[in-house]
Short mmCIF file of C-alpha atoms and ligand atoms in Angstrom, two decimals:
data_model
loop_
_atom_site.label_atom_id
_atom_site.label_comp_id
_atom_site.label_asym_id
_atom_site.label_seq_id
_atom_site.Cartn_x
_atom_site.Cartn_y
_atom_site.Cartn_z
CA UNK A 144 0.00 0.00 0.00
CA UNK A 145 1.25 3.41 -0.96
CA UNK A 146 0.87 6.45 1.15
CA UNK A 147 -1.68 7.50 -0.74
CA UNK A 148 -3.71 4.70 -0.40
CA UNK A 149 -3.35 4.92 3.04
CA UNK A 150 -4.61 8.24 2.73
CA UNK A 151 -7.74 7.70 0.72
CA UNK A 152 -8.61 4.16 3.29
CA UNK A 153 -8.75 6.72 6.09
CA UNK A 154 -10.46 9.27 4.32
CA UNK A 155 -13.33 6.27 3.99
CA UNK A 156 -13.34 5.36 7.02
CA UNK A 157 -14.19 8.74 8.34
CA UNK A 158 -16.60 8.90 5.59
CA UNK A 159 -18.33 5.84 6.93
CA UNK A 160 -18.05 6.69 9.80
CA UNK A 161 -19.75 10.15 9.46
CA UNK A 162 -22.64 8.69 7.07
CA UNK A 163 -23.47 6.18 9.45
CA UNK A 164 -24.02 9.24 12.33
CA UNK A 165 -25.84 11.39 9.72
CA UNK A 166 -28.29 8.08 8.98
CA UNK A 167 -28.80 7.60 12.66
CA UNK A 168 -29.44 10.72 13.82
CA UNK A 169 -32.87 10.47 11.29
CA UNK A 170 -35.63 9.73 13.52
CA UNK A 171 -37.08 6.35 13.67
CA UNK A 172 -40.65 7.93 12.24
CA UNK A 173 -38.98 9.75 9.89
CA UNK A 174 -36.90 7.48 8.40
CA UNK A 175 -39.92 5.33 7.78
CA UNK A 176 -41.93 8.50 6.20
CA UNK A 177 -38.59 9.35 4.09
CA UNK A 178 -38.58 4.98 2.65
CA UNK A 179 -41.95 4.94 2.29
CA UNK A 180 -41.49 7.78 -0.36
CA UNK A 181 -38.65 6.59 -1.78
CA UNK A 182 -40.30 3.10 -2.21
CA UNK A 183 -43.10 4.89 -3.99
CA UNK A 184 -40.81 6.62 -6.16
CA UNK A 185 -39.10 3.62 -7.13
CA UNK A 186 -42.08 1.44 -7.87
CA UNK A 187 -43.67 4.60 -9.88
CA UNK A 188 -40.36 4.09 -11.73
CA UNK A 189 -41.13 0.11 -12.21
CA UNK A 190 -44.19 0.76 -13.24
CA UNK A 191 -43.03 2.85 -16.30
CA UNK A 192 -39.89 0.44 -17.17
CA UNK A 193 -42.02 -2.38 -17.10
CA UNK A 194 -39.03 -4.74 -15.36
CA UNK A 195 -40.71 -7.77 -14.21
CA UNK A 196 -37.98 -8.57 -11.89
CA UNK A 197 -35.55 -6.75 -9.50
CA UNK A 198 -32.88 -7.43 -6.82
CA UNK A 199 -33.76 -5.65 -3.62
CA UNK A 200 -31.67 -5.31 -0.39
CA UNK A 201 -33.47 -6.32 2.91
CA UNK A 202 -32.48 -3.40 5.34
CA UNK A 203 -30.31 -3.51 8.53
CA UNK A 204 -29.56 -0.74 10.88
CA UNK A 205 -30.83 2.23 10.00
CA UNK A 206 -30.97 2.00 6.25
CA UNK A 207 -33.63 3.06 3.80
CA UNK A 208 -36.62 0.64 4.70
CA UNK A 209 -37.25 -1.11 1.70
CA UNK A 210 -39.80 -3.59 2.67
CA UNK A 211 -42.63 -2.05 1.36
CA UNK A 212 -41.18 -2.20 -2.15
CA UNK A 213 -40.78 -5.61 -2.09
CA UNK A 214 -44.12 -6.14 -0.91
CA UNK A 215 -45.79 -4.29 -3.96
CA UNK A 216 -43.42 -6.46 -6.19
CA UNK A 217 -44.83 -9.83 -4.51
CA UNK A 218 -48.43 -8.19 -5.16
CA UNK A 219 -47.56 -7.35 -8.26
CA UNK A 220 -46.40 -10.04 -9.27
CA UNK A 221 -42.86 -9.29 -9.66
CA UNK A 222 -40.17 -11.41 -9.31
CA UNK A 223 -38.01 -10.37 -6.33
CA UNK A 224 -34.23 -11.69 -6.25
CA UNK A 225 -32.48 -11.32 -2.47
CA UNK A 226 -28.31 -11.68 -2.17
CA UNK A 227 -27.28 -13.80 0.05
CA UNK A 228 -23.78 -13.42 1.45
CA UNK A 229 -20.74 -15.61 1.15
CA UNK A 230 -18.49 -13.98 3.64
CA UNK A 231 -15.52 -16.29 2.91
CA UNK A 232 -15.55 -15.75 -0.79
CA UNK A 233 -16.71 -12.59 -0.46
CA UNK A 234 -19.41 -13.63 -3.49
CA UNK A 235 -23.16 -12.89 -3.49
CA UNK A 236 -25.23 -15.29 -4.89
CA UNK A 237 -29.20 -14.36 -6.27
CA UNK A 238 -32.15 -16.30 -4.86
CA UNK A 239 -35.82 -15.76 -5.56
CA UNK A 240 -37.92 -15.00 -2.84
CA UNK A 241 -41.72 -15.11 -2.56
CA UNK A 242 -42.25 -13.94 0.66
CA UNK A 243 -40.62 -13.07 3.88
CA UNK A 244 -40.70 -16.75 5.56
CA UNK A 245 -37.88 -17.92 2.87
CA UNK A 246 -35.74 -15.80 4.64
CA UNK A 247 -33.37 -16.50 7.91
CA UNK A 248 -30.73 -14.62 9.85
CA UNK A 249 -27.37 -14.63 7.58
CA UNK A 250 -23.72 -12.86 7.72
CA UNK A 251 -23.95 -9.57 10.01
CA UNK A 252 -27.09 -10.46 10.83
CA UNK A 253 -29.13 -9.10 7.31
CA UNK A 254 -32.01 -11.57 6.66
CA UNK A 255 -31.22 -13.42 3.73
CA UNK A 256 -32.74 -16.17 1.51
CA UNK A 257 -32.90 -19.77 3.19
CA UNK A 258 -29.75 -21.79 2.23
CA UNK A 259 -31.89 -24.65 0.56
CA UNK A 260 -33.20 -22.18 -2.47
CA UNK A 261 -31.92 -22.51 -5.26
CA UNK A 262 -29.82 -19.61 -7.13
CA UNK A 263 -31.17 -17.28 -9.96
CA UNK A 264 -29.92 -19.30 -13.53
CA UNK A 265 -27.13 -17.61 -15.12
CA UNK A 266 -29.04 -15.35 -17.27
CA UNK A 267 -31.95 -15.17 -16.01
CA UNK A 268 -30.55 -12.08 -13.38
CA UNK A 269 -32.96 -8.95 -12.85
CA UNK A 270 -32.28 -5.93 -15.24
CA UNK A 271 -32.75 -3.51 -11.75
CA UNK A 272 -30.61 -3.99 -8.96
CA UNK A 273 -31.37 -1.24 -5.82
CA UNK A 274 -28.33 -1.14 -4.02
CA UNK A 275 -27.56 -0.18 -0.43
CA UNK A 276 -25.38 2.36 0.76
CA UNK A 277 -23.83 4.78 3.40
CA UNK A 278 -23.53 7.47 1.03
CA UNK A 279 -23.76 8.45 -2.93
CA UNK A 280 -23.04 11.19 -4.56
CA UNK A 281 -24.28 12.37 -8.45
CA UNK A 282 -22.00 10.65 -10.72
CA UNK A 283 -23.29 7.60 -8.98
CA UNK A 284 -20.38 7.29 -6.71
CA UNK A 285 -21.12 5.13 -4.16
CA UNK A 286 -19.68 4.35 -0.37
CA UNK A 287 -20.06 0.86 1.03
CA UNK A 288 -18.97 -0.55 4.31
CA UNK A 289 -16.04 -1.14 2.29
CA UNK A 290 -16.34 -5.31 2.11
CA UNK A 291 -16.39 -4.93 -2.13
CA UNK A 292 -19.40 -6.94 -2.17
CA UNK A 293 -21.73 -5.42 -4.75
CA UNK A 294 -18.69 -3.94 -6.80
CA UNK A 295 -17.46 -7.96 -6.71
CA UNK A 296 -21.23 -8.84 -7.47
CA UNK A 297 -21.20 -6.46 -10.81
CA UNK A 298 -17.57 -7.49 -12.13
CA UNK A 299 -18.39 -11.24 -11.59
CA UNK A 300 -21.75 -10.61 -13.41
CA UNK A 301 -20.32 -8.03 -15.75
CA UNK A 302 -17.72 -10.98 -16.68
CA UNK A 303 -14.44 -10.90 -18.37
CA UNK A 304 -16.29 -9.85 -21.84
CA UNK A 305 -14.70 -6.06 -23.05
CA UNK A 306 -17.84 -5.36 -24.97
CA UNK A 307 -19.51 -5.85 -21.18
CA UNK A 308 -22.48 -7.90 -20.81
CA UNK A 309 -24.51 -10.60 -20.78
CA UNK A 310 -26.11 -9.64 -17.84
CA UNK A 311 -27.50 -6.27 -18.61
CA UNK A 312 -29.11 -4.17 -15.59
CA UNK A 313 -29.26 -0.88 -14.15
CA UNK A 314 -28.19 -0.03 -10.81
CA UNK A 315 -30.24 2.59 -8.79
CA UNK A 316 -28.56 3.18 -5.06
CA UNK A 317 -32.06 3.84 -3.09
CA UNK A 318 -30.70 6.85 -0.06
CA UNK A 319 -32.03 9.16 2.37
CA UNK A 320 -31.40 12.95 0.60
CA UNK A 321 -29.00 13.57 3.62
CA UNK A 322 -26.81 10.89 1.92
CA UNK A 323 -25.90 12.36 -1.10
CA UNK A 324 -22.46 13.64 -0.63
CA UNK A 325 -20.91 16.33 -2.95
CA UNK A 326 -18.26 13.46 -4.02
CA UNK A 327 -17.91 10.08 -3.06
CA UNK A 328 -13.99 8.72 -3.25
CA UNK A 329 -13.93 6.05 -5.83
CA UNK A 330 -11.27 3.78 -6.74
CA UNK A 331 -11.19 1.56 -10.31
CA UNK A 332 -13.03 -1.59 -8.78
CA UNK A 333 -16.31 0.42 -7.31
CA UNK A 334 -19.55 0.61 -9.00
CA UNK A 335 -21.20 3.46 -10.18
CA UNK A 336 -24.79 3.85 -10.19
CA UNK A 337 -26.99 4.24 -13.30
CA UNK A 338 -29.51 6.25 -11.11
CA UNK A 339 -30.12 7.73 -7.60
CA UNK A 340 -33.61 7.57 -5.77
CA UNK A 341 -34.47 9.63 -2.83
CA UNK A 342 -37.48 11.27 -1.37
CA UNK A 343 -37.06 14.09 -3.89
CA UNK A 344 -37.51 11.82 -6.86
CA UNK A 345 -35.19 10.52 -9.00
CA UNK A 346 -31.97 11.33 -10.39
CA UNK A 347 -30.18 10.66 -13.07
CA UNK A 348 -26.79 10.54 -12.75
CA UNK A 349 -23.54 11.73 -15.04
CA UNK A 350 -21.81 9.63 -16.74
CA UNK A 351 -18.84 11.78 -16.63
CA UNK A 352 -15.93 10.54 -14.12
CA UNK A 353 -17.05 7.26 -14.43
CA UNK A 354 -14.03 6.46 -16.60
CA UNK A 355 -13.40 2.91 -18.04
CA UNK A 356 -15.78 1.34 -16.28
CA UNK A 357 -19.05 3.42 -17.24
CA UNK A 358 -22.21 1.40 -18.73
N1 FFO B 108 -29.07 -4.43 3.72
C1 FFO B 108 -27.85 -4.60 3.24
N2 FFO B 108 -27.49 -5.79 2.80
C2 FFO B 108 -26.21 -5.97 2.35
C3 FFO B 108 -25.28 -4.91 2.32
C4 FFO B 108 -25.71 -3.64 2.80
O1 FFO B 108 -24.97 -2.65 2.81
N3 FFO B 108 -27.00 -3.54 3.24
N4 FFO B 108 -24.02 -5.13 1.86
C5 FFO B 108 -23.31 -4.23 1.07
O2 FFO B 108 -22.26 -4.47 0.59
C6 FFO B 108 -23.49 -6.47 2.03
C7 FFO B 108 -23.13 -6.70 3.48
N5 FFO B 108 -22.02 -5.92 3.83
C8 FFO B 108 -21.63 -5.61 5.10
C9 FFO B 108 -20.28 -5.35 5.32
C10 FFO B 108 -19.83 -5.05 6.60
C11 FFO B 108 -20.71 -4.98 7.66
C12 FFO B 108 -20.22 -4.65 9.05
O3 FFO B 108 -20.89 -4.91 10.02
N6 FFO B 108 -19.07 -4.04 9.18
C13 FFO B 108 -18.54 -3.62 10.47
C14 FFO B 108 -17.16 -3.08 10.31
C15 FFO B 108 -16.12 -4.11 10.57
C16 FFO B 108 -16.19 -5.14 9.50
O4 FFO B 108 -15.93 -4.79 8.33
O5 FFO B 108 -16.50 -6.28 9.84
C17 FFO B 108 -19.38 -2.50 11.05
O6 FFO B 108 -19.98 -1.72 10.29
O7 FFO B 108 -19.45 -2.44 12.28
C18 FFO B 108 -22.05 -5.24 7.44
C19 FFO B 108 -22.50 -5.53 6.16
C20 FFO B 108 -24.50 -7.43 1.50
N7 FFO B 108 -25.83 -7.20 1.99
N1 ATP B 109 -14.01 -7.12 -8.28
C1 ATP B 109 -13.37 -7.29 -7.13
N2 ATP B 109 -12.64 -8.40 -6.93
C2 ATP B 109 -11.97 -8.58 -5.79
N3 ATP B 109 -11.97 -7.72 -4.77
C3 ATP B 109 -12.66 -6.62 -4.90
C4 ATP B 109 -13.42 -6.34 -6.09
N4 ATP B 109 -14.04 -5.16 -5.93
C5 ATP B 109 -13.69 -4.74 -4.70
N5 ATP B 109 -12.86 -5.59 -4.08
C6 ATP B 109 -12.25 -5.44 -2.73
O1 ATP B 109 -13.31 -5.24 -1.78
C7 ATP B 109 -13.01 -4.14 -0.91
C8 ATP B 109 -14.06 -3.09 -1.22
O2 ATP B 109 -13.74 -1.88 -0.72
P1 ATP B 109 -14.65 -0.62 -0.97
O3 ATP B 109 -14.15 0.38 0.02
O4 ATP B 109 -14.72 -0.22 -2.39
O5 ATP B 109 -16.11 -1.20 -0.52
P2 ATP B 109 -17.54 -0.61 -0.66
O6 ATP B 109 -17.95 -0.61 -2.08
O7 ATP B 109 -17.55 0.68 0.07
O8 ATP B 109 -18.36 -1.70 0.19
P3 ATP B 109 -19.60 -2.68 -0.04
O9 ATP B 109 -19.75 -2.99 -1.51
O10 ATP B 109 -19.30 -3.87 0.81
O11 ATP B 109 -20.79 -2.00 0.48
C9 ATP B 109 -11.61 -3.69 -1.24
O12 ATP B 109 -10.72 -4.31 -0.34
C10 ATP B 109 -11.40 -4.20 -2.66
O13 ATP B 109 -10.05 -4.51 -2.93
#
C-alpha cells in the first residue's frame, strides 16, 4: 500500500463513519416517512420500465426501509431476487424469494434467503438492482462498508467480456437525501450507479468521471 492509499482508506473510514451518524441521527418515524417515499418513487419508476424482476436489499440498521417495495413487487407479481452473502468468498449469490418466511438470519445479521433455495440461472438475473449504501453522490459514486461486495457482485456478473455484458441491468442506489455527498472517493473496482432515488424523486446521474468502467 502506498501512502496515498493509506490516505484515501482513512479518508473512507471517516466517511463511513460520518454517514453512518448522519443516517442515525434520522428519527425512527422519519426514516420510515422518508422509505416509504422513496419506495413509492421507485415502484412509480417500475411501473413505467415495465421490469418484471428486481434485486432488492433487505435493510439492517438504519438503512432506507425497503420492505414495502418488495411487498408491492410480490403483489404485483414481480419477481423479487435477495443476495445472500458468502463472507468467505466474499461472493453474493441471487435467490428468488416469494415472501418473507424464505428468509433467515445470515452474515452480520441481514435476513437473507434460506440456504436450501436454489440460485437465480445464469441469465436469467434482474435488469434492476437497488443497491444499499452509506452514502452516494451524483455521478453515482457510491460508499459501502467497504467489504467490495456489490462492486465484486457487478464485475463477476459483468464478466471478463470487453464489450460488457450478458447480464444487462441498471443499478439505482435507493438513499435518504441527507446521503448524497458532494463526491464520493472512488477507486477503479467500485460501481457506479446508473440512477439515484431519494425522497425528492429521481436522479439521473452523469456519466462523466465514471471512466473505463461506465455502462
Ligand atoms: N441491507 C444490506 N445488505 C447488504 C449490504 C448492505 O450494505 N445492506 N451489503 C453491502 O455491501 C453487504 C453486506 N455488507 C456488510 C459489510 C460489513 C458490515 C459490518 O458490520 N461491518 C462492520 C465493520 C467491521 C467489518 O468490516 O466487519 C461494522 O460496520 O461495524 C455489514 C454488512 C450485503 N448485503
Ligand atoms: N471485483 C473485485 N474483486 C476482488 N476484490 C474486490 C473487487 N471489488 C472490490 N474488491 C475489494 O473489496 C473491498 C471493497 O472496498 P470498498 O471500500 O470499495 O467497498 P464498498 O464498495 O464501500 O463496500 P460494499 O460494496 O461492501 O458496500 C476492497 O478491499 C477491494 O479490494
Amino acid at each position: 500500500m502506498t501512502h496515498a492509499d493509506l490516505q484515501l482508506a482513512a479518508y473512507k473510514r471517516e466517511l463511513r463513519r460520518s454517514a453512518v451518524s448522519v443516517r442515525d441521527g434520522i428519527p425512527p418515524v422519519r426514516r420510515e416517512e422518508l422509505s416509504s417515499l422513496v419506495c413509492h418513487h421507485a415502484w412509480q419508476w417500475l411501473e413505467e420500465t415495465g421490469a418484471d424482476s428486481v434485486m432488492v436489499y433487505v435493510p439492517f440498521r438504519s438503512e432506507l426501509d425497503t420492505r414495502p417495495l418488495i411487498e408491492r413487487c410480490w403483489k404485483a407479481g414481480r419477481r423479487v431476487v435477495l443476495p445472500r452473502v458468502h463472507a468467505s468468498s466474499g461472493e453474493m449469490t441471487l435467490h428468488a424469494v416469494e415472501s418473507w418466511s424464505e428468509l433467515e438470519p445470515g452474515t452480520y445479521g441481514i435476513p437473507e434467503p434460506a440456504e436450501s433455495l436454489s440460485a437465480v440461472e445464469k441469465g436469467s438475473e434482474p435488469p434492476v438492482v437497488f443497491v444499499p449504501g452509506l452514502a452516494f453522490d451524483a455521478r453515482g459514486g457510491r460508499l459501502g462498508y467497504g467489504r467490495g461486495y456489490y462492486d465484486r457482485l457487478r464485475a463477476r456478473l459483468y464478466g471478463a467480456s470487453a464489450s460488457g455484458a450478458e447480464w444487462k441491468s441498471v443499478w439505482v442506489g435507493l438513499a435518504y437525501g441527507a446521503q448524497i455527498l458532494n463526491e464520493v472517493p472512488m477507486e477503479a473496482h467500485d460501481a457506479f450507479m446508473d440512477m439515484l432515488i431519494t425522497e425528492k424523486g429521481i436522479l439521473h446521474c452523469t456519466a462523466e468521471g465514471k471512466g473505463i468502467d461506465a455502462r
